[in-house]
Coordinates of C-alpha atoms in Angstrom, one line a residue:
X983 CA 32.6 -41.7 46.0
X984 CA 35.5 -43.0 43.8
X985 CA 37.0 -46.0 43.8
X986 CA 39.2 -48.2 42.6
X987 CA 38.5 -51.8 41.3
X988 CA 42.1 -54.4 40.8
X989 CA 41.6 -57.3 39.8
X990 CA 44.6 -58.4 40.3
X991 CA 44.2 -62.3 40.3
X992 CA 42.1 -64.2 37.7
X993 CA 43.3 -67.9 38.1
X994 CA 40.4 -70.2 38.9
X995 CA 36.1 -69.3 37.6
X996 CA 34.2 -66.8 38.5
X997 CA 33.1 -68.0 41.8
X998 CA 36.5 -67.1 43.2
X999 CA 38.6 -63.5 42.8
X1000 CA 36.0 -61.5 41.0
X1001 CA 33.5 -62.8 43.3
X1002 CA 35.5 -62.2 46.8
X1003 CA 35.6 -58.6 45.1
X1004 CA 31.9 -57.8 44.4
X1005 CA 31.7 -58.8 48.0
X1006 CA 34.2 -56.6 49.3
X1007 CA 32.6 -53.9 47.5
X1008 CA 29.2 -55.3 49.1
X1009 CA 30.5 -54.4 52.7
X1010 CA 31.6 -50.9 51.5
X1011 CA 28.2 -49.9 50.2
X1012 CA 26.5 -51.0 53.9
X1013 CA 28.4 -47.9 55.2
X1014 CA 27.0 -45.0 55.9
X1015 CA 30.1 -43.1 54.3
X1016 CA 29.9 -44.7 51.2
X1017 CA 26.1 -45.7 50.5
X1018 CA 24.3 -42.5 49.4
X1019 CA 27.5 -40.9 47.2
X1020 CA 27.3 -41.5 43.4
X1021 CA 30.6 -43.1 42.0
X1022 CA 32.6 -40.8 39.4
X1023 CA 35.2 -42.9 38.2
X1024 CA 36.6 -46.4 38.2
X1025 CA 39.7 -47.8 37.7
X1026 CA 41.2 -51.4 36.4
X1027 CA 44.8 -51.6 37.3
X1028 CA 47.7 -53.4 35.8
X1029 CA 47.5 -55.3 32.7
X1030 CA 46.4 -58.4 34.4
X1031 CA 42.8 -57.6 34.7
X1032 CA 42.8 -58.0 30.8
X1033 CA 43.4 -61.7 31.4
X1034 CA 39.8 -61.9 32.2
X1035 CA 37.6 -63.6 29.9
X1036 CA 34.8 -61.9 28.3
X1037 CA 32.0 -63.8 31.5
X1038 CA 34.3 -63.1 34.0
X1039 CA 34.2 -58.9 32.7
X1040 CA 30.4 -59.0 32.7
X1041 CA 29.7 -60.4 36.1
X1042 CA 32.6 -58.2 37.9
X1043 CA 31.2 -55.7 36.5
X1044 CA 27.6 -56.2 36.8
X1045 CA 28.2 -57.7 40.5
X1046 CA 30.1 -54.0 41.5
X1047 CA 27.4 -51.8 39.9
X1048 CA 24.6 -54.2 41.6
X1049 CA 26.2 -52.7 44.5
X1050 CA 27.1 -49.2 44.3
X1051 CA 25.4 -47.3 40.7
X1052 CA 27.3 -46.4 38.4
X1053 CA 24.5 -43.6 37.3
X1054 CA 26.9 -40.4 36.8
X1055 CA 30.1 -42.0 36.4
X1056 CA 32.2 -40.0 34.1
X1057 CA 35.4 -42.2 33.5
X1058 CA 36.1 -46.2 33.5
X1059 CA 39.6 -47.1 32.7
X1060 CA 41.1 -50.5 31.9
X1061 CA 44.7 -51.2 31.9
X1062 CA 45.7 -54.1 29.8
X1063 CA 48.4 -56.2 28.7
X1064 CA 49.4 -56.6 24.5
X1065 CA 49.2 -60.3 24.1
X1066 CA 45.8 -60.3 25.8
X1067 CA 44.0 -58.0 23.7
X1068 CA 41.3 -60.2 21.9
X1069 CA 38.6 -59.0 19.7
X1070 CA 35.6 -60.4 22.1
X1071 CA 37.7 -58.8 25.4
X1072 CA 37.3 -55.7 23.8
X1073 CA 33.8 -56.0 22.8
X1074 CA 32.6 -56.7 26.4
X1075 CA 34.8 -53.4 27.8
X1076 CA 32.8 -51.2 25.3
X1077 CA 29.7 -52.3 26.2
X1078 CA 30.1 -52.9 29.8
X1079 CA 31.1 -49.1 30.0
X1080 CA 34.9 -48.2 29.4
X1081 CA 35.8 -45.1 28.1
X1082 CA 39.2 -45.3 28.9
X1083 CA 41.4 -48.1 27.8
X1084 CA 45.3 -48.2 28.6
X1085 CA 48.2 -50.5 27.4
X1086 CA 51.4 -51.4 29.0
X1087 CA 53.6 -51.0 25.8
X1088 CA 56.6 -50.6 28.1
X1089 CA 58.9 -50.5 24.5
X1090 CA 59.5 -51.4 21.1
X1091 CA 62.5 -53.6 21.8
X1092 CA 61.7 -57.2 21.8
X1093 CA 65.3 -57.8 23.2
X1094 CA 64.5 -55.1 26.2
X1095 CA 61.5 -56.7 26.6
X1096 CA 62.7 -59.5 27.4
X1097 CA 65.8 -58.5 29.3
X1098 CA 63.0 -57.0 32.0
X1099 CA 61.1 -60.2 31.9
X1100 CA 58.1 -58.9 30.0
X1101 CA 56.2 -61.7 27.8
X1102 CA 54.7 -59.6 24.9
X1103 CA 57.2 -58.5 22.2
X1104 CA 56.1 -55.9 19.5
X1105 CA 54.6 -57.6 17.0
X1106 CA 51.8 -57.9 19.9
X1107 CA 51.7 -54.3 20.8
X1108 CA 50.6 -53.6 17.1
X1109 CA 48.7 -56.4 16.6
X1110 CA 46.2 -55.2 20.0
X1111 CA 46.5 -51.4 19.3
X1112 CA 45.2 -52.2 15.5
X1113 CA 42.4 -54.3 17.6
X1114 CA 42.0 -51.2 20.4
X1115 CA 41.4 -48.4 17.9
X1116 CA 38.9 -50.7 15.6
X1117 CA 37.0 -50.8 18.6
X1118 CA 36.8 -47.3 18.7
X1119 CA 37.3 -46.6 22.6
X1120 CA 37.1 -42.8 23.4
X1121 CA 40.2 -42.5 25.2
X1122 CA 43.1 -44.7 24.8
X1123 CA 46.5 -44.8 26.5
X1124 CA 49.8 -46.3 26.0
X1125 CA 52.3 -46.7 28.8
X1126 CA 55.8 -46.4 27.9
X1127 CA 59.3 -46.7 30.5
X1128 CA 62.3 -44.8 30.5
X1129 CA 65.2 -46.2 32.2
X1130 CA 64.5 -50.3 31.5
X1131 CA 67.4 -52.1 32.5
X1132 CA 69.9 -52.1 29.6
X1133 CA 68.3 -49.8 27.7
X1134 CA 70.3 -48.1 25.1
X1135 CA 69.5 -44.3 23.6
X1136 CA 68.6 -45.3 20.5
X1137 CA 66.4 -48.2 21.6
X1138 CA 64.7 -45.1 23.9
X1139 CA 64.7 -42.9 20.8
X1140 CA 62.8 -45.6 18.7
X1141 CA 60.0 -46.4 21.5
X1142 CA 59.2 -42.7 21.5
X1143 CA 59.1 -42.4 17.9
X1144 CA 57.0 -45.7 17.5
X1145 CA 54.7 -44.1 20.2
X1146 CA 54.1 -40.7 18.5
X1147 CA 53.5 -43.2 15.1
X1148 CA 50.8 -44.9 16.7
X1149 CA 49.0 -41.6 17.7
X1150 CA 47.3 -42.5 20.7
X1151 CA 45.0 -40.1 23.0
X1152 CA 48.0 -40.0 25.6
X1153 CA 51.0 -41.4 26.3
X1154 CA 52.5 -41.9 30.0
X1155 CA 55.8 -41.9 30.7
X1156 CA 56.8 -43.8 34.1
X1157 CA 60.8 -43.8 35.1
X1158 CA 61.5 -47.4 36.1
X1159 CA 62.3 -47.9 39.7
X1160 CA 63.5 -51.5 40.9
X1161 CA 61.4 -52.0 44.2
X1162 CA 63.4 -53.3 47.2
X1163 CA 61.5 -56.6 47.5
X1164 CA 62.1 -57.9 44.0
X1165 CA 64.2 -60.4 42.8
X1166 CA 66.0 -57.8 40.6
X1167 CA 67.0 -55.4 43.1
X1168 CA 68.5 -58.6 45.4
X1169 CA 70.6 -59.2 41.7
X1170 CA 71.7 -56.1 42.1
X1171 CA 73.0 -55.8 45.4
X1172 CA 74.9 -58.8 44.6
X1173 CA 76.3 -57.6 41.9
X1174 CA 74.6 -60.4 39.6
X1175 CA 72.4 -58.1 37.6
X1176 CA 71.1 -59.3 34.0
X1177 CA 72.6 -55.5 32.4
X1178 CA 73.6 -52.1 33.6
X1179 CA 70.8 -50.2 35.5
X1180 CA 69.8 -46.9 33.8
X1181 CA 70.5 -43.8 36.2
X1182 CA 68.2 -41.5 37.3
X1183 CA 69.9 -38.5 35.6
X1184 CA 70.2 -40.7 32.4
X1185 CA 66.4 -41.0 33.3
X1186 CA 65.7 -38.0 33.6
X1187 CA 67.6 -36.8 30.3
X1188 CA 65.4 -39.5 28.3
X1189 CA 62.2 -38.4 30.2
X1190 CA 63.2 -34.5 29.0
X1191 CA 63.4 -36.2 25.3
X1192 CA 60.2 -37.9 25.2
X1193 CA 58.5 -34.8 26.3
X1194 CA 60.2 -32.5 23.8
X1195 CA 59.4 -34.9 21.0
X1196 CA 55.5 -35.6 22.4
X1197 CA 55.2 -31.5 22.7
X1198 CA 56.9 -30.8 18.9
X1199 CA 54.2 -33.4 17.5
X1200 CA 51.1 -32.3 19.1
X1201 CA 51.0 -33.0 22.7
X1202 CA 50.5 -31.0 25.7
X1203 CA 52.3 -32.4 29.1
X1204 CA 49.9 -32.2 31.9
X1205 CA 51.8 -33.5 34.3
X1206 CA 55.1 -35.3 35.1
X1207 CA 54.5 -38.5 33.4
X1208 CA 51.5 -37.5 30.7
X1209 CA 51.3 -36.4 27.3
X1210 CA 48.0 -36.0 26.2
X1211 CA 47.1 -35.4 22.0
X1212 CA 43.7 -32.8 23.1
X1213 CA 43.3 -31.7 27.0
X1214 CA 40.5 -30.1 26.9
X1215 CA 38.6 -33.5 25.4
X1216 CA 40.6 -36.1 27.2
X1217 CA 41.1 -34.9 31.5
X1218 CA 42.3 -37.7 33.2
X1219 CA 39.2 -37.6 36.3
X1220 CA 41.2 -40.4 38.5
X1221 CA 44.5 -37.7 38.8
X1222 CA 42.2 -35.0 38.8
X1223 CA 40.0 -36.2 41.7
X1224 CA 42.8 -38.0 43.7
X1225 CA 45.3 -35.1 44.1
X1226 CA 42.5 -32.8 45.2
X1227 CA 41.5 -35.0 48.2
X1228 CA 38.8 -37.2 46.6
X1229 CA 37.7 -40.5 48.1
X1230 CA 38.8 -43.7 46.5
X1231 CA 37.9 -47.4 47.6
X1232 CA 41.0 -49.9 46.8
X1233 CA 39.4 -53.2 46.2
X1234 CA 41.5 -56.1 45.8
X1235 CA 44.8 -57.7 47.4
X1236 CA 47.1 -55.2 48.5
X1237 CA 45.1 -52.3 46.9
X1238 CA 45.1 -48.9 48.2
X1239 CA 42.3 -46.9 49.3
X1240 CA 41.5 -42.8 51.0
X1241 CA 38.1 -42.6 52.7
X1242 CA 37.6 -40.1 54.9
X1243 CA 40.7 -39.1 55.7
X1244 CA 42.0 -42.3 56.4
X1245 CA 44.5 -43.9 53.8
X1246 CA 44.2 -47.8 53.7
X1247 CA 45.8 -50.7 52.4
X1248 CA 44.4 -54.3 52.0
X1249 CA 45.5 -57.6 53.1
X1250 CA 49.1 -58.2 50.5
X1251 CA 48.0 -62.0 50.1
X1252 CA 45.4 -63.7 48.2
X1253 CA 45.0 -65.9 51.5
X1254 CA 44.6 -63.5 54.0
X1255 CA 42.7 -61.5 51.6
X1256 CA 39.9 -64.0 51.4
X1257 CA 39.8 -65.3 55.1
X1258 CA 39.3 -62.0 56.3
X1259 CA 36.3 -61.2 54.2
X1260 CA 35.3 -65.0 55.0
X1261 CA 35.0 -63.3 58.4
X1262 CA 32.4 -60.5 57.2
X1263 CA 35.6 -58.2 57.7
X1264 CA 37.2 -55.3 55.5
X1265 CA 40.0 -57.1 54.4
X1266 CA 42.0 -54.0 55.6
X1267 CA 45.9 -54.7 56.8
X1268 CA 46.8 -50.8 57.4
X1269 CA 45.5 -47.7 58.1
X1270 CA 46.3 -44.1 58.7
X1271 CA 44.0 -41.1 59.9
X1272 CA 45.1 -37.9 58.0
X1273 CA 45.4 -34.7 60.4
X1274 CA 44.6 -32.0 59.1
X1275 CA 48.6 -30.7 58.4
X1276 CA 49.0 -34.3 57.0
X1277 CA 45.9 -33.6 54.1
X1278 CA 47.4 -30.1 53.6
X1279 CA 50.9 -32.1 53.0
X1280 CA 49.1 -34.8 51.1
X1281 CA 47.0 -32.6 48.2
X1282 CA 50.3 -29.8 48.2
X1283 CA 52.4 -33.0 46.7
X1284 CA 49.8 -34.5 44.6
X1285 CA 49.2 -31.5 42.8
X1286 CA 53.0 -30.5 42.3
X1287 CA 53.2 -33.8 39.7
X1288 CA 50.6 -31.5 38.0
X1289 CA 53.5 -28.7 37.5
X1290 CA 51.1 -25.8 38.5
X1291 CA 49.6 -25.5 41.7
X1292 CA 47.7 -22.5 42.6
X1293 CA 47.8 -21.3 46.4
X1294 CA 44.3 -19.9 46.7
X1295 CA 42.8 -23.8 46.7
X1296 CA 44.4 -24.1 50.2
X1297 CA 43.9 -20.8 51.2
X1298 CA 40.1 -21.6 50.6
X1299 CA 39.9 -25.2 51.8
X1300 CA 42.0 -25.2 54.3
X1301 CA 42.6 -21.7 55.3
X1302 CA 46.4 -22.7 55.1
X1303 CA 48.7 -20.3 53.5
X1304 CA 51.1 -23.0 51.8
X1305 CA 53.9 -20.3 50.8
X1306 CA 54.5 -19.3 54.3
X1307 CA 53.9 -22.8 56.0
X1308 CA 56.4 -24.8 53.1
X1309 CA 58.6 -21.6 53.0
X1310 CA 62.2 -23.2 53.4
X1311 CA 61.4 -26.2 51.2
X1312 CA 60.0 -24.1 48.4
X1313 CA 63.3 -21.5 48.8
X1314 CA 65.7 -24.5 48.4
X1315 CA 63.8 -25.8 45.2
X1316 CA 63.6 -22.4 43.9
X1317 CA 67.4 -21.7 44.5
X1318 CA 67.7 -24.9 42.7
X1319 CA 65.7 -24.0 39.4
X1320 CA 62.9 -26.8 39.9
X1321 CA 60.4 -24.0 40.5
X1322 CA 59.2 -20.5 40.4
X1323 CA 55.9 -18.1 42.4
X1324 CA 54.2 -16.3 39.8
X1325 CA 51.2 -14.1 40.2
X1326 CA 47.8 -14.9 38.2
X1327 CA 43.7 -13.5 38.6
X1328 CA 43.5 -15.9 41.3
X1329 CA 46.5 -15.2 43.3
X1330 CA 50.6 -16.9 43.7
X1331 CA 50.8 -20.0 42.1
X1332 CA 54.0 -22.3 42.3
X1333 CA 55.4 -23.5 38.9
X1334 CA 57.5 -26.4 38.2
X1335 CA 60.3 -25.7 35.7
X1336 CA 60.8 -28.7 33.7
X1337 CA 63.6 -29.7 35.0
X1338 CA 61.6 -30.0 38.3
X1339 CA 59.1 -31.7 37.1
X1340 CA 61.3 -34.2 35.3
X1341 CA 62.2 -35.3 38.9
X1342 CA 59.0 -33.9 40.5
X1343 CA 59.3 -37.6 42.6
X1344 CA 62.3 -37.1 44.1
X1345 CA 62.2 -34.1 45.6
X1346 CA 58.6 -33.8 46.8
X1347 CA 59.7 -35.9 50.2
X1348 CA 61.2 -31.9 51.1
X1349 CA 57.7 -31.1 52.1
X1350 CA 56.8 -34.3 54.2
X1351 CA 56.7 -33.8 57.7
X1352 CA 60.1 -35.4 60.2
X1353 CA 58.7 -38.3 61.0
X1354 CA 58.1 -39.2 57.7
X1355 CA 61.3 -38.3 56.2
X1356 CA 63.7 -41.3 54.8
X1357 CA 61.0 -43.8 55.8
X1358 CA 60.8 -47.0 54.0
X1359 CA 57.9 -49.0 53.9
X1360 CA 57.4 -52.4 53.3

């Protein structure tokens, strides 16, 4: 069983969020699905879970281990944010079991920082990294974004030289979208945005950059947003697991979860959230059972972001032969020179070019289903 922990509100003592979460969790490990199966990774999204104070850490997660072991678990990741890196927060993640710790750098322009309404500037990314490495975490991560709005080339230029400085584990490079339910994208639509909006080929172009210069100073790209220093001693077990059809339990407000074949999301308000499980309820507000064609679709996208994908895994899984089924999408991408079928030991495999796996997002919508084509949800 994996799952995923977000803690993604940490107003008010422990007796509130962190606790409503332990006894989410609590529910989970009554089910017969979930009970017996040893846990293999965790993860802490978004930098707020950092916010936590060193107690809160502790009982979370004591209170989620009290409920499922974490016996074999081979990966805990914590995302955090750079002005709330302190010394005794990153004490309690080392001892409490994290072996992955990862920092929303974003970029090393104080002016772009605050242009995109981010509160750390860079004097606090150095200040926590110098903290992060003292405390001599196995794995740690830096998140960097391309395309902030009115970001510059050489301001892109510096964040991925000041990134390659720093020498962390990995870096991840995520191209900034502006969802449709933000404040930012309403600006934009009436024409009263704070600066220019980077385009995606722009993106892209920057993207291709950062992975040339990651690549000529060490780095291997393993997939189309990480660079990572040594893959053979740092494989990222939540991707891995994931986009092969593993289980994960979303905890939290609005978290996402797959169990079973049925994809999940909870309750999107702290409110409803809570009520519900008041209720001795899964605090679930949507769900989805995968058929069989849908999981084949599912794990045949996930592990394109990966840039190889190697046929024979369906074949054997799902007895599916994913050339002949995806034929006419994978002819149009080849035609356009986002991928190629090679032969290896094992059989065809399908190979991004880079250039298809700079925009490996937008195009994988080509192998969804009809009904799922040009469908936004809210």
């Amino acid at each position: 069983c994996h799952y995923l922990s977000y803690a993604g509100q940490t107003s008010g003592t422990i007796n509130s969020y962190q606790e409503t979460l332990v006894g989410e969790m609590a529910r989970y490990s009554q089910r017969v699905a979930i009970n017996s199966r040893p846990v293999r990774f965790v993860y802490f999204g978004g930098g707020t879970p950092s916010l936590l104070t060193p107690e809160q850490v502790r009982f979370l997660f004591s209170g989620l281990q009290s409920c499922q072991p974490w016996t074999d678990v081979e990966e805990v990741t914590f995302e955090c944010a750079p002005r709330s890196v302190r010394p005794e927060l990153l004490k309690t993640l080392k001892q409490s079991g994290v072996t992955r710790l990862s920092m929303g750098v974003q970029s090393f322009s104080d002016g772009l920082l605050k242009l995109n309404g981010r509160i750390h500037e860079t004097n606090d990314v150095f200040r926590a990294y110098d903290l992060i490495r003292k405390a001599k975490f196995k794995w740690v991560n830096i998140d960097l974004m391309v395309g902030l709005m009115g970001e510059m080339p050489a301001q892109w230029c510096e964040a991925v030289h000041q990134a390659i400085q720093l020498q962390p584990d990995s870096v991840t490079v995520y191209q900034t979208e502006i969802p449709h339910n933000t404040k930012i994208y309403r600006d934009m639509e009436a024409g009263a945005a704070a600066a220019p909006l980077t385009t995606w080929n722009v993106k892209r172009t920057r993207l291709y950059y950062a992975f040339r210069e990651l690549e000529r100073a060490g780095y291997t790209i393993v997939n189309g947003y990480m660079a990572v220093k040594n893959p053979k001693k740092h494989q990222f077990v939540y991707a891995d697991h994931v986009w092969h059809g593993g289980d994960m339990i979303g905890l939290g407000v609005a978290s996402f979860g797959y169990i079973n074949g049925f994809h999940y999301q909870n309750k999107v308000t702290l409110e409803d959230y809570v009520l519900t499980l008041g209720r001795q309820q899964l605090p679930i507000k949507r769900s989805y059972f995968l058929s069989d064609v849908d999981r084949i679709v599912r794990e045949f996208v996930l592990q394109l972001k990966f840039g190889v994908l190697s046929t024979r895994y369906f074949d054997e899984k799902f007895n599916a032969d994913v050339l002949e089924m995806f034929s006419e999408p994978l002819a149009k991408l080849k035609k356009r020179g986002f991928l190629v079928i090679t032969e290896n030991e094992l059989g065809p495999v399908v190979q991004l070019t880079r250039a298809g796996l700079l925009c490996v997002d937008r195009w994988l919508p080509e192998f969804y289903q009809a009904e799922f084509k040009d469908v936004r949800y809210a």
